[in-house]
PDB file of C-alpha atoms in Angstrom:
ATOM      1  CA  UNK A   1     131.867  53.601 -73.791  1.00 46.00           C
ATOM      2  CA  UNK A   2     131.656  54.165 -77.564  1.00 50.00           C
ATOM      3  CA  UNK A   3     128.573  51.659 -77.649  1.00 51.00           C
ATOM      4  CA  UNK A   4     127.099  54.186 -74.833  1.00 50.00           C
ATOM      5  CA  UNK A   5     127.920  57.696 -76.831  1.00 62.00           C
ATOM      6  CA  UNK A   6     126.887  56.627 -80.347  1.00 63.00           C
ATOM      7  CA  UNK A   7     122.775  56.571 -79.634  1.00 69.00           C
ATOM      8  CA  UNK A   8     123.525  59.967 -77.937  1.00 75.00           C
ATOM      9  CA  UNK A   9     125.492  61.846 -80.331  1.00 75.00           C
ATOM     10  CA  UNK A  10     123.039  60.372 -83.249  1.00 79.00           C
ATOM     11  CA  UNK A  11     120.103  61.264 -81.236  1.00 82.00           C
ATOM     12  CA  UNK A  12     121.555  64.429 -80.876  1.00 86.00           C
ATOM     13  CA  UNK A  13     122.138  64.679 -84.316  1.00 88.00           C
ATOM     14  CA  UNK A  14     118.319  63.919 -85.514  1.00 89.00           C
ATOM     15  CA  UNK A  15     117.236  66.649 -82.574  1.00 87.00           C
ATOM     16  CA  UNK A  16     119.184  68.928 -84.440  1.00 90.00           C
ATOM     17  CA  UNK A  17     117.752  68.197 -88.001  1.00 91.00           C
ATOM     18  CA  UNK A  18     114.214  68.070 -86.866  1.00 92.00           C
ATOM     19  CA  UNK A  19     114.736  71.859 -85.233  1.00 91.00           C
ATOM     20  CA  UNK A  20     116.020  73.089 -88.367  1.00 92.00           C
ATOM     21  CA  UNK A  21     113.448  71.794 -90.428  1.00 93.00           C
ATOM     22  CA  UNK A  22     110.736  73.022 -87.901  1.00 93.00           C
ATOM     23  CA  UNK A  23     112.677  76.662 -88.483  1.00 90.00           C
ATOM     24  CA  UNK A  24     112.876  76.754 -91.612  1.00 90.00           C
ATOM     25  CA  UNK A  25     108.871  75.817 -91.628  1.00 91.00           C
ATOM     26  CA  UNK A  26     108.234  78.685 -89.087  1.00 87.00           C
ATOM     27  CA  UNK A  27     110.834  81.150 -90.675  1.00 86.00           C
ATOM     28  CA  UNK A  28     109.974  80.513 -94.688  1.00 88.00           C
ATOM     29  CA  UNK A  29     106.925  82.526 -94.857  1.00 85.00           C
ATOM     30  CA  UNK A  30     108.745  85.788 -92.812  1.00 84.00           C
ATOM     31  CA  UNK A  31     111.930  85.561 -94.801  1.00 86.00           C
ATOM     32  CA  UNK A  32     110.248  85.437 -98.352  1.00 85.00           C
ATOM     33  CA  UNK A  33     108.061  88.474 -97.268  1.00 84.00           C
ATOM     34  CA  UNK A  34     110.764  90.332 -96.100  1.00 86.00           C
ATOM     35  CA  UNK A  35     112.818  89.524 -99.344  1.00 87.00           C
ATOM     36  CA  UNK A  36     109.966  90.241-101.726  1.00 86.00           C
ATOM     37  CA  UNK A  37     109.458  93.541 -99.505  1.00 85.00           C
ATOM     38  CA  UNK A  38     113.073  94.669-101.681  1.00 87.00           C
ATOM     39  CA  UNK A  39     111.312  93.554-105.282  1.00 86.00           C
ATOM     40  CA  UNK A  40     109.797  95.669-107.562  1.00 84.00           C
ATOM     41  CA  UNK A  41     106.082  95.417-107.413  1.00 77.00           C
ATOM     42  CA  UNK A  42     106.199  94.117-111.775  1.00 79.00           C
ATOM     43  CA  UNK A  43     108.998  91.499-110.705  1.00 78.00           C
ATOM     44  CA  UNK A  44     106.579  89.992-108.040  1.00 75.00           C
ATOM     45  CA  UNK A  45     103.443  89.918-110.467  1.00 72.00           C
ATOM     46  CA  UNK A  46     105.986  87.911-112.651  1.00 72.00           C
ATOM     47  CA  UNK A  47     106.542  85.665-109.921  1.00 71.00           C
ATOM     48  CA  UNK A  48     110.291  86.728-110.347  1.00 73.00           C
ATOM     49  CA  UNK A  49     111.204  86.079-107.014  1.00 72.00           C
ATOM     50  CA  UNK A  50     114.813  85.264-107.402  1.00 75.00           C
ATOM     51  CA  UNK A  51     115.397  88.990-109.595  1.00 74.00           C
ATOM     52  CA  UNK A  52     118.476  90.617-108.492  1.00 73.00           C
ATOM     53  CA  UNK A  53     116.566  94.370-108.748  1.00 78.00           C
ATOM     54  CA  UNK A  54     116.517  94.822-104.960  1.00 81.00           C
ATOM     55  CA  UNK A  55     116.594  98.392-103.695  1.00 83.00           C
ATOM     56  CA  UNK A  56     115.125  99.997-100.752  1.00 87.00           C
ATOM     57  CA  UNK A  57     112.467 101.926-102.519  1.00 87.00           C
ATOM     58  CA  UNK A  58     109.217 100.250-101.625  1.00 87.00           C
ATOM     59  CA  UNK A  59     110.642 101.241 -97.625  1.00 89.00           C
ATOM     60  CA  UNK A  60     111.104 105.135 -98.947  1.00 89.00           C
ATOM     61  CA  UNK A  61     107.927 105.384-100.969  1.00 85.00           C
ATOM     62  CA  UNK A  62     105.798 103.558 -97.345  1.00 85.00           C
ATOM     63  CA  UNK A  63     107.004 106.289 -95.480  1.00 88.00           C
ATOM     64  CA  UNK A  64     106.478 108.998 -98.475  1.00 86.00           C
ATOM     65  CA  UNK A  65     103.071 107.847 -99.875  1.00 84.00           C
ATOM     66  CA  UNK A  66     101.259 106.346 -96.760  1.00 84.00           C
ATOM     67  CA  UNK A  67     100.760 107.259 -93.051  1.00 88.00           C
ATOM     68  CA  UNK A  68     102.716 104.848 -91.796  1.00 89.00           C
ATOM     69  CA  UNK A  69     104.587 106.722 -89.015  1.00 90.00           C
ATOM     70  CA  UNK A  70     101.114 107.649 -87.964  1.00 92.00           C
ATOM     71  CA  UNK A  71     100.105 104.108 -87.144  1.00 92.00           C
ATOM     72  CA  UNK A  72     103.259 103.240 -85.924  1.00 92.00           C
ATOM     73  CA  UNK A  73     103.168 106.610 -83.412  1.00 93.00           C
ATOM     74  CA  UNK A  74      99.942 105.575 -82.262  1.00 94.00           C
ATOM     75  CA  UNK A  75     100.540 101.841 -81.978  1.00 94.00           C
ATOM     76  CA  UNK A  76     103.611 102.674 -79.934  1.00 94.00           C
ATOM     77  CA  UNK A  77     101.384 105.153 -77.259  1.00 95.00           C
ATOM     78  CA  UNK A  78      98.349 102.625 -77.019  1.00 96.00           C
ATOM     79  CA  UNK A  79     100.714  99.788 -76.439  1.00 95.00           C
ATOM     80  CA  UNK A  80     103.040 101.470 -74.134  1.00 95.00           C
ATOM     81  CA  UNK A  81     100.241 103.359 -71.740  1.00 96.00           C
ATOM     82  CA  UNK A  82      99.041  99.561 -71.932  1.00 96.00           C
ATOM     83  CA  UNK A  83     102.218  98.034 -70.390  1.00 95.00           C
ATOM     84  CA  UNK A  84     102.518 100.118 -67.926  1.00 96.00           C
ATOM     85  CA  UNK A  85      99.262 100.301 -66.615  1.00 97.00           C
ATOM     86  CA  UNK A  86      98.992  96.379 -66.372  1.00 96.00           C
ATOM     87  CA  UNK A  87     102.492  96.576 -64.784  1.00 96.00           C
ATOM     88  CA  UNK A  88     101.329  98.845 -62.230  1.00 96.00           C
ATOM     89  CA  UNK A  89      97.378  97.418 -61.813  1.00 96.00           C
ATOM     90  CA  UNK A  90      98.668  93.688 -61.868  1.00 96.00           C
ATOM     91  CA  UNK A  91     101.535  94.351 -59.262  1.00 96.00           C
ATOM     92  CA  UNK A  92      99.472  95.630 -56.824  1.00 95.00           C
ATOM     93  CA  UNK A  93      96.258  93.521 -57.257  1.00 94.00           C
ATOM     94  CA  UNK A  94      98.694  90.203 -56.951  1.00 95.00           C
ATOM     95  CA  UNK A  95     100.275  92.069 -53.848  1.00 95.00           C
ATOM     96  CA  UNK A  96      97.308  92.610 -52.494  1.00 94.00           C
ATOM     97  CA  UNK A  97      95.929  88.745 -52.739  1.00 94.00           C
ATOM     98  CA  UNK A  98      99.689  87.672 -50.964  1.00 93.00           C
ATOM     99  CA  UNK A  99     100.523  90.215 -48.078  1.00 92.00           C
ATOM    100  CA  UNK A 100      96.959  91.533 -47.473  1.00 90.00           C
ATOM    101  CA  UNK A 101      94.793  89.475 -45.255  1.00 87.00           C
ATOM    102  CA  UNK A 102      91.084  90.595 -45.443  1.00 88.00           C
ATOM    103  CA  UNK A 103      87.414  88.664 -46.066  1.00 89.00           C
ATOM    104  CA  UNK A 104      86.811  86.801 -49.042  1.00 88.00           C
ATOM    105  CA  UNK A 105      90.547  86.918 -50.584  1.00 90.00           C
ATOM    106  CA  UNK A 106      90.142  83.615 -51.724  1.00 89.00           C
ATOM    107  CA  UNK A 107      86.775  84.019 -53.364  1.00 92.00           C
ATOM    108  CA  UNK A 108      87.773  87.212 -54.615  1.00 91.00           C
ATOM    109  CA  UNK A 109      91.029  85.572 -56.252  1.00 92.00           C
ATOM    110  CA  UNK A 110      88.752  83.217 -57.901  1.00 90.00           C
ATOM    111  CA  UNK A 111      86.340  85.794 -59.516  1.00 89.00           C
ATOM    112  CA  UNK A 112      89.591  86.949 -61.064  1.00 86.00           C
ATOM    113  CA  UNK A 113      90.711  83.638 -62.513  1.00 88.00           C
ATOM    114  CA  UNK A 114      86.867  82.781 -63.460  1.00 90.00           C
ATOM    115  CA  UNK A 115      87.668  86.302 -66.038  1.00 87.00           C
ATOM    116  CA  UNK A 116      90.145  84.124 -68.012  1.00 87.00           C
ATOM    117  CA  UNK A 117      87.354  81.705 -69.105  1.00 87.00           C
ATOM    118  CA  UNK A 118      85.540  84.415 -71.104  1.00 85.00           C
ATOM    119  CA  UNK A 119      86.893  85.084 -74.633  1.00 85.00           C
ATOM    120  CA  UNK A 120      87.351  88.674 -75.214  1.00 84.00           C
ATOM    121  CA  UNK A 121      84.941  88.423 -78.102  1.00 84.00           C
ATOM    122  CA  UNK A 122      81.887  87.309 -75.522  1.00 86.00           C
ATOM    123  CA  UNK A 123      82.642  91.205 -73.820  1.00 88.00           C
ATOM    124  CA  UNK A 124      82.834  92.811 -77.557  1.00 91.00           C
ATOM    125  CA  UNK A 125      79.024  94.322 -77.136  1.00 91.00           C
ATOM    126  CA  UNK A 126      78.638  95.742 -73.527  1.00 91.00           C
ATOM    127  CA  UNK A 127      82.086  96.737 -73.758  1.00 92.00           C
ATOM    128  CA  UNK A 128      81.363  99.018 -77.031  1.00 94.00           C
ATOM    129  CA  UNK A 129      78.049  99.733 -75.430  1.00 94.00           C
ATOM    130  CA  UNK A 130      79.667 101.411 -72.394  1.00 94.00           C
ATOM    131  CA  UNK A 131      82.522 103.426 -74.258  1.00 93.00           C
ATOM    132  CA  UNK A 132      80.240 104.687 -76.479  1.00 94.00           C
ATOM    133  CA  UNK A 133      77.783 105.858 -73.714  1.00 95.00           C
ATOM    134  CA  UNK A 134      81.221 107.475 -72.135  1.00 93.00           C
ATOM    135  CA  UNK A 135      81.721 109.690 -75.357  1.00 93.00           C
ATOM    136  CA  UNK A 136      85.160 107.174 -76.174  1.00 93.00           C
ATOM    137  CA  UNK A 137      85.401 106.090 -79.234  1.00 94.00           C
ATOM    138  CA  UNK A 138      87.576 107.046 -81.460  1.00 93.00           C
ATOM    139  CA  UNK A 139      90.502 108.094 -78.809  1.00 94.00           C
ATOM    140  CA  UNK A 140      93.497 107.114 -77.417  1.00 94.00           C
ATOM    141  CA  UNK A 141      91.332 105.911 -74.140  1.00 94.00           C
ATOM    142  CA  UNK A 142      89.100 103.609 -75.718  1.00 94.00           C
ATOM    143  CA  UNK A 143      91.905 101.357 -76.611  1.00 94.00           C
ATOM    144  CA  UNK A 144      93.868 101.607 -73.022  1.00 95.00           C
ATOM    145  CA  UNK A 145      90.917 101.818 -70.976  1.00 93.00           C
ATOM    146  CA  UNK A 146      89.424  98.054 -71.401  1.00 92.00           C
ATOM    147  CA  UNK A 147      93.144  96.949 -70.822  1.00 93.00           C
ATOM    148  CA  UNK A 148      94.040  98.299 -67.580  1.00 93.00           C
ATOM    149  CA  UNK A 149      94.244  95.196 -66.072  1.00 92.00           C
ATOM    150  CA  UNK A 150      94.333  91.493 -66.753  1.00 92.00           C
ATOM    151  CA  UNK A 151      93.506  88.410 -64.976  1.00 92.00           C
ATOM    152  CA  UNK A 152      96.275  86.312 -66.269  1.00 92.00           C
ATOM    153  CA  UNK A 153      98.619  89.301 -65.314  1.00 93.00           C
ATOM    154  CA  UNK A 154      97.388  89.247 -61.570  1.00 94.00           C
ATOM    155  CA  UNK A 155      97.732  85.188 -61.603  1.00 94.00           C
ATOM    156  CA  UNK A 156     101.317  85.594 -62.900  1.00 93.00           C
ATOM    157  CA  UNK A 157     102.633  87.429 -60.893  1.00 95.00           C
ATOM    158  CA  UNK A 158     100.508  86.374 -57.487  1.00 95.00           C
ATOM    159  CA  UNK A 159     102.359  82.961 -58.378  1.00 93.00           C
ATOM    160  CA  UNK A 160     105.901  84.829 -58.310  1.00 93.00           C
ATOM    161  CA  UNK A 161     105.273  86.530 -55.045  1.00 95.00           C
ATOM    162  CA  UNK A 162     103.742  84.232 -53.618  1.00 93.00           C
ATOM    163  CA  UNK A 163     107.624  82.357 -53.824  1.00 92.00           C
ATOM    164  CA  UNK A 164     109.699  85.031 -52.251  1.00 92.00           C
ATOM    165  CA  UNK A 165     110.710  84.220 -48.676  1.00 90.00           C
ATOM    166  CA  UNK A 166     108.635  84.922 -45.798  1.00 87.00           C
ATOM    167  CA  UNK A 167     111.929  86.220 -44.006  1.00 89.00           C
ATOM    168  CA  UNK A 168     111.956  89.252 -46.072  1.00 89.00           C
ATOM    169  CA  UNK A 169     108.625  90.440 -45.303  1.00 88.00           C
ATOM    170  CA  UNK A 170     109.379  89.898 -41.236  1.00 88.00           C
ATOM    171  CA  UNK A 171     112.482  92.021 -41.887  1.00 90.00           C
ATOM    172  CA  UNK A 172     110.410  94.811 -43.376  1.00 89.00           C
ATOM    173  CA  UNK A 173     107.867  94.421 -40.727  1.00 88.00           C
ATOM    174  CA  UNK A 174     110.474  94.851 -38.049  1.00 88.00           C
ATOM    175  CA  UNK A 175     112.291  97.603 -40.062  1.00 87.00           C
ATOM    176  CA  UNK A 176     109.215  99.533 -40.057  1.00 88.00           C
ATOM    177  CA  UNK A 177     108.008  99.385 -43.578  1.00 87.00           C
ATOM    178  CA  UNK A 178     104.848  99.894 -44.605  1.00 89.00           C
ATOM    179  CA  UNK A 179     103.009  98.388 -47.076  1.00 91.00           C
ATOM    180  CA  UNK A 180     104.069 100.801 -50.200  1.00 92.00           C
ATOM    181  CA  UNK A 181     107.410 100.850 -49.104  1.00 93.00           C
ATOM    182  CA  UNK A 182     108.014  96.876 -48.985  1.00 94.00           C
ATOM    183  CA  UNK A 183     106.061  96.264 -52.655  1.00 94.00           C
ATOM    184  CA  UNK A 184     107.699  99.076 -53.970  1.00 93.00           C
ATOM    185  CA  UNK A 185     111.900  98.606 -52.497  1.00 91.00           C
ATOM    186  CA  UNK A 186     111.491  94.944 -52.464  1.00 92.00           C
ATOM    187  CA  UNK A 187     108.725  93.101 -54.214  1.00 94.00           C
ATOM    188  CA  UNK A 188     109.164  94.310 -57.524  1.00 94.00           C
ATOM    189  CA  UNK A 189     113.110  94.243 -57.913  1.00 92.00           C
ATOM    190  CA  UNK A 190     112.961  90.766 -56.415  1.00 91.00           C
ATOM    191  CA  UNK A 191     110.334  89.744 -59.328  1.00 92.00           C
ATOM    192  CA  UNK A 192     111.826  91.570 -62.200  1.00 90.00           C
ATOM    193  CA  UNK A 193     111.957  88.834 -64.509  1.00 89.00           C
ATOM    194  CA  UNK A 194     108.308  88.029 -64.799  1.00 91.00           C
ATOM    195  CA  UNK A 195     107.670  91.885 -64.516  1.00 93.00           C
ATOM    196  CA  UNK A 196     109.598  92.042 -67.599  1.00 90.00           C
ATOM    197  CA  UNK A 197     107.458  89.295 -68.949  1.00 89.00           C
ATOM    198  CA  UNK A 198     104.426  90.669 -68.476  1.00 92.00           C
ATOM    199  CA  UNK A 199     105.209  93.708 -70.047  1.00 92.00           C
ATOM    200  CA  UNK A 200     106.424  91.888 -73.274  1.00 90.00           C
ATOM    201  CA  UNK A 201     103.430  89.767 -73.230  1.00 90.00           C
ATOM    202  CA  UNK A 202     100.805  93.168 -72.735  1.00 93.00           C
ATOM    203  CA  UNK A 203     102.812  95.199 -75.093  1.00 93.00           C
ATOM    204  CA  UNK A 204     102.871  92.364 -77.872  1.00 91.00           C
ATOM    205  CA  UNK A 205      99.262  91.838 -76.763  1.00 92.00           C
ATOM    206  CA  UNK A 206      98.190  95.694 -76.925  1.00 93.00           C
ATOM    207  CA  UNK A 207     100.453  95.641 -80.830  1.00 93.00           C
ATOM    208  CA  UNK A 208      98.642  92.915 -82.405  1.00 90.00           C
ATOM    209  CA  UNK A 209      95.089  93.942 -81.225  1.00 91.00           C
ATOM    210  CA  UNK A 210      92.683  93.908 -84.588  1.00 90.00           C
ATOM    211  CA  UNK A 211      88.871  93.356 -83.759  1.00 91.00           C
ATOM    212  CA  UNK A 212      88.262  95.561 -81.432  1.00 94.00           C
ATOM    213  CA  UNK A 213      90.158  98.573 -82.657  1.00 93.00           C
ATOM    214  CA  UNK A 214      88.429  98.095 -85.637  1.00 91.00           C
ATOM    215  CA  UNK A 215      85.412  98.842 -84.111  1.00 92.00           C
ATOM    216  CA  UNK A 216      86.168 101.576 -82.128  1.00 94.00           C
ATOM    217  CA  UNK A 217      88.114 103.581 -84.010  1.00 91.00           C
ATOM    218  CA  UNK A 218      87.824 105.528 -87.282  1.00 89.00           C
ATOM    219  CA  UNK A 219      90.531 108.186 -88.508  1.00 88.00           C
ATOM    220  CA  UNK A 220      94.091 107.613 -89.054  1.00 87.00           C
ATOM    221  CA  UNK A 221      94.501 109.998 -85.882  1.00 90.00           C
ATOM    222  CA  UNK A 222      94.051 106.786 -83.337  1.00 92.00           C
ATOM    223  CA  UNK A 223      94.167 104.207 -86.331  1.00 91.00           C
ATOM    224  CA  UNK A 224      96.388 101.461 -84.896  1.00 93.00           C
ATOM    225  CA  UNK A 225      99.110  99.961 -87.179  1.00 90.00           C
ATOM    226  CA  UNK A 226      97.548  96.538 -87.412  1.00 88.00           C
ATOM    227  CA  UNK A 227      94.283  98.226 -88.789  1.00 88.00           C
ATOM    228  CA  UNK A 228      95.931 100.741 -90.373  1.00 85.00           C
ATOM    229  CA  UNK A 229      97.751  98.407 -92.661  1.00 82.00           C
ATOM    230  CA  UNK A 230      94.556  96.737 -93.835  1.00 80.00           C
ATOM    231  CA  UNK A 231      92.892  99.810 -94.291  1.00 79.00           C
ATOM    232  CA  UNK A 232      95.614 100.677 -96.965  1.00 76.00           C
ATOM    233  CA  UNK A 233      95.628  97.195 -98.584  1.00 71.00           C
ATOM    234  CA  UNK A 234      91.882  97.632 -98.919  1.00 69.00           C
ATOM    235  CA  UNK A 235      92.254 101.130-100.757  1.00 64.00           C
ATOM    236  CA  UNK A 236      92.117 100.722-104.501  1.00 48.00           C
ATOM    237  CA  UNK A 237      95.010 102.811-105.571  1.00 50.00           C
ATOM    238  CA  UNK A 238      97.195 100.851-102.762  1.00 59.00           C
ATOM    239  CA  UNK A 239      98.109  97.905-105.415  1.00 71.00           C
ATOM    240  CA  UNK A 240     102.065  97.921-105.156  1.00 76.00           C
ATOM    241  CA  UNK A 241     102.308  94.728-103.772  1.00 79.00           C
ATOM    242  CA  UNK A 242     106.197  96.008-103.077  1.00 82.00           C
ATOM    243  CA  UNK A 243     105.177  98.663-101.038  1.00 84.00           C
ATOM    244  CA  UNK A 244     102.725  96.502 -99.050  1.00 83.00           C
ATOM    245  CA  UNK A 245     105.394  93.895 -98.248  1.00 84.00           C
ATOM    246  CA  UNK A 246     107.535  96.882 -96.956  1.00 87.00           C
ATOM    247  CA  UNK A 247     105.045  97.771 -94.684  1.00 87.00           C
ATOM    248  CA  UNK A 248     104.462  94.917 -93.378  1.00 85.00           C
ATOM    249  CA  UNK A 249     107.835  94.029 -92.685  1.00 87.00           C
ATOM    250  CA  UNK A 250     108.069  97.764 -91.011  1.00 88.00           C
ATOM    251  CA  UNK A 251     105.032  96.514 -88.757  1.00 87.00           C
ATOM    252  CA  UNK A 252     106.973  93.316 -87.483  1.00 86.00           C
ATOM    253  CA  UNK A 253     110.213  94.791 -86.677  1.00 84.00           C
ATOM    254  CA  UNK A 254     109.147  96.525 -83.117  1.00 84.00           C
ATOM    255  CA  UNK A 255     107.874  93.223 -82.288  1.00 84.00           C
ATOM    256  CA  UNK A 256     111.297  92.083 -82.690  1.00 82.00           C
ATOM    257  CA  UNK A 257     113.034  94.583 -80.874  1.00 83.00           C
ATOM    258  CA  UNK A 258     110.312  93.855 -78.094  1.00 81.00           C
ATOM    259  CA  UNK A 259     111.099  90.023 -78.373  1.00 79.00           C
ATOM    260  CA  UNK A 260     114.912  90.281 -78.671  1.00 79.00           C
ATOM    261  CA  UNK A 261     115.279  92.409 -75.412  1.00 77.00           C
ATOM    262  CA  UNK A 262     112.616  90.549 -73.187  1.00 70.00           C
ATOM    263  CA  UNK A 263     114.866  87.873 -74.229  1.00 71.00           C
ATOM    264  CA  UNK A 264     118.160  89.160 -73.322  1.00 65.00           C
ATOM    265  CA  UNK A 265     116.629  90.479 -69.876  1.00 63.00           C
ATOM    266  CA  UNK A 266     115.339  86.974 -69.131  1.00 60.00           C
ATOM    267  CA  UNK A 267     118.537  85.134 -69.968  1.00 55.00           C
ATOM    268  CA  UNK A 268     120.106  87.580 -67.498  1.00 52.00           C
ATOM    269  CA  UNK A 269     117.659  86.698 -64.793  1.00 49.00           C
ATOM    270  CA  UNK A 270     117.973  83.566 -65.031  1.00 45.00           C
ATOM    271  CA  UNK A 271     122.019  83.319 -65.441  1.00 50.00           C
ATOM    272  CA  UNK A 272     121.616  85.415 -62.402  1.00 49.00           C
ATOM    273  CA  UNK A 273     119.535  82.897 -60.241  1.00 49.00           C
ATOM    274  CA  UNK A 274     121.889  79.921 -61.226  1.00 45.00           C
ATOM    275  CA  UNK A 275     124.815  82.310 -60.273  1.00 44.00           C
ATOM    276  CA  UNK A 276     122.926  82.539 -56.603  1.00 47.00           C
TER     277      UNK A 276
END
C-alpha cells in the first residue's frame, strides 16, 4: 500500500510546485506594479523598489490631478449597456435556433458561426465608414452599437439550451405558454450559469476594448479607461511614474471584482448541479 501512495503523494507534490511557480510567473508582473503603485515616483527612478516610503498618495493625487473617474464612469456605462444587450440579443437569437422551427435554421446558424472566422480588425473600415455616415462617433452609441450581439454568444448559449430536457418544453406547451413566457420563466433561470458567463466574458470584453475606441472617439466625455490611460501616459507633464502605476492598478481592480463574482456564481452553479 505504501509502495502504491508514495508515486501519488510525490506526484502530487511536484503538481503543486509546478502551479506555484507558474503563479508566481503569472502574478510577478501584477504584484510589483501594484507595489510600486505605493512608491514615490524619485524612489522608482532609483530603482528603489524595496523603500519602505509607501503611502497612498499617488491613488489621491490620480483622482485629484487626472480624469480618472471620468474614464472609469464611462468604461462602466459602455461595458454595462454592452452586457446586457448581448445577454438579451444572444438569449433570444440561441432560443430562436432551438425551439423555433422555420426555413433555413441550419444555414442561418451557420452564417452566424462563419462571423467568428473574421477578426474584428478585417470589419475596422466599413464599420467606421458606416458610424460615421450615421453622425456616431464620438458617443456613447458608437461603442455599444457594433456590440449588440455576438456570434460566439449565440453558439454558447444555443449549446446550453440545446441540453435542457425536452419534457419541460411539452409541459409548457400543455400549460399554455407561449413562446415569451417559456424563454423568459424557464429558459433563462435554467441556464443561469453560462448567462452569467457570458456577461463576464462581454463585460471584460467591452473593458479591455483599445483599437477601436481609439478611433472613434475623441474627448474625455466618451474616452474609455483603457484609452484614457494612454492618453495621459502620452501627455508630457504626466511623468510621475507613481501616479501612473496607481492608475493602472485603479483600472484592473473592476476586472477583479467582475472575475471574483462570476467566479463565486459559477462555483455555486455548479455545487448546485452536483447537489441535484
Amino acid at each position: 500500500m505504501d509502495i502504491v501512495t508514495k508515486p501519488k503523494l510525490s506526484r502530487r507534490i511536484w503538481d503543486y510546485v509546478l502551479l506555484t511557480v507558474l503563479a508566481v510567473v503569472v502574478l510577478a508582473p501584477f504584484l510589483i506594479g501594484l507595489w510600486t503603485s505605493f512608491l514615490p515616483t524619485m524612489q522608482i527612478a532609483k530603482g528603489n523598489f524595496l523603500s519602505t516610503q509607501v503611502s497612498f498618495q499617488n491613488y489621491i493625487d490620480a483622482f485629484a490631478q487626472t480624469p480618472i473617474l471620468r474614464y472609469l464612469g464611462n468604461s462602466l456605462v459602455i461595458s454595462t449597456a454592452t452586457m446586457i444587450a448581448q445577454l438579451l440579443f444572444c438569449s433570444m437569437s440561441a432560443y430562436a435556433f432551438v425551439f423555433l422551427k422555420f426555413k433555413g435554421r441550419k444555414f442561418l446558424f451557420g452564417l452566424f458561426l462563419a462571423t467568428m472566422m473574421l477578426p474584428f480588425e478585417a470589419e475596422i473600415i466599413p464599420n467606421f465608414q458606416t458610424v460615421k455616415a450615421l453622425g456616431l462617433l464620438n458617443t456613447y452609441s458608437v461603442m455599444v452599437i457594433p456590440f449588440l450581439i455576438s456570434a460566439f454568444g449565440v453558439f454558447m448559449l444555443r449549446q446550453s439550451f440545446m441540453q435542457m430536457p425536452i419534457e419541460l418544453k411539452e409541459a409548457a406547451d400543455i400549460e399554455g405558454l407561449g413562446h415569451f413566457q417559456f424563454y423568459w420563466k424557464m429558459v433563462l433561470p435554467y441556464n443561469r450559469i453560462p448567462l452569467m458567463t457570458l456577461g463576464a466574458y462581454s463585460f471584460l470584453g467591452a473593458w479591455n476594448q483599445y483599437l477601436w475606441p481609439m478611433l472613434t472617439t475623441f474627448s474625455n466625455d466618451f474616452r474609455p479607461v483603457q484609452n484614457g490611460l494612454r492618453q495621459l501616459q502620452s501627455e508630457e507633464t504626466f511623468n510621475d511614474w507613481g501616479m501612473i502605476q496607481a492608475t493602472a492598478a485603479i483600472v484592473v481592480i473592476p476586472t477583479l471584482i467582475v472575475l471574483f463574482i462570476g467566479q463565486h456564481y459559477f462555483k455555486s452553479g455548479v455545487n448546485e448541479g452536483a447537489v441535484k
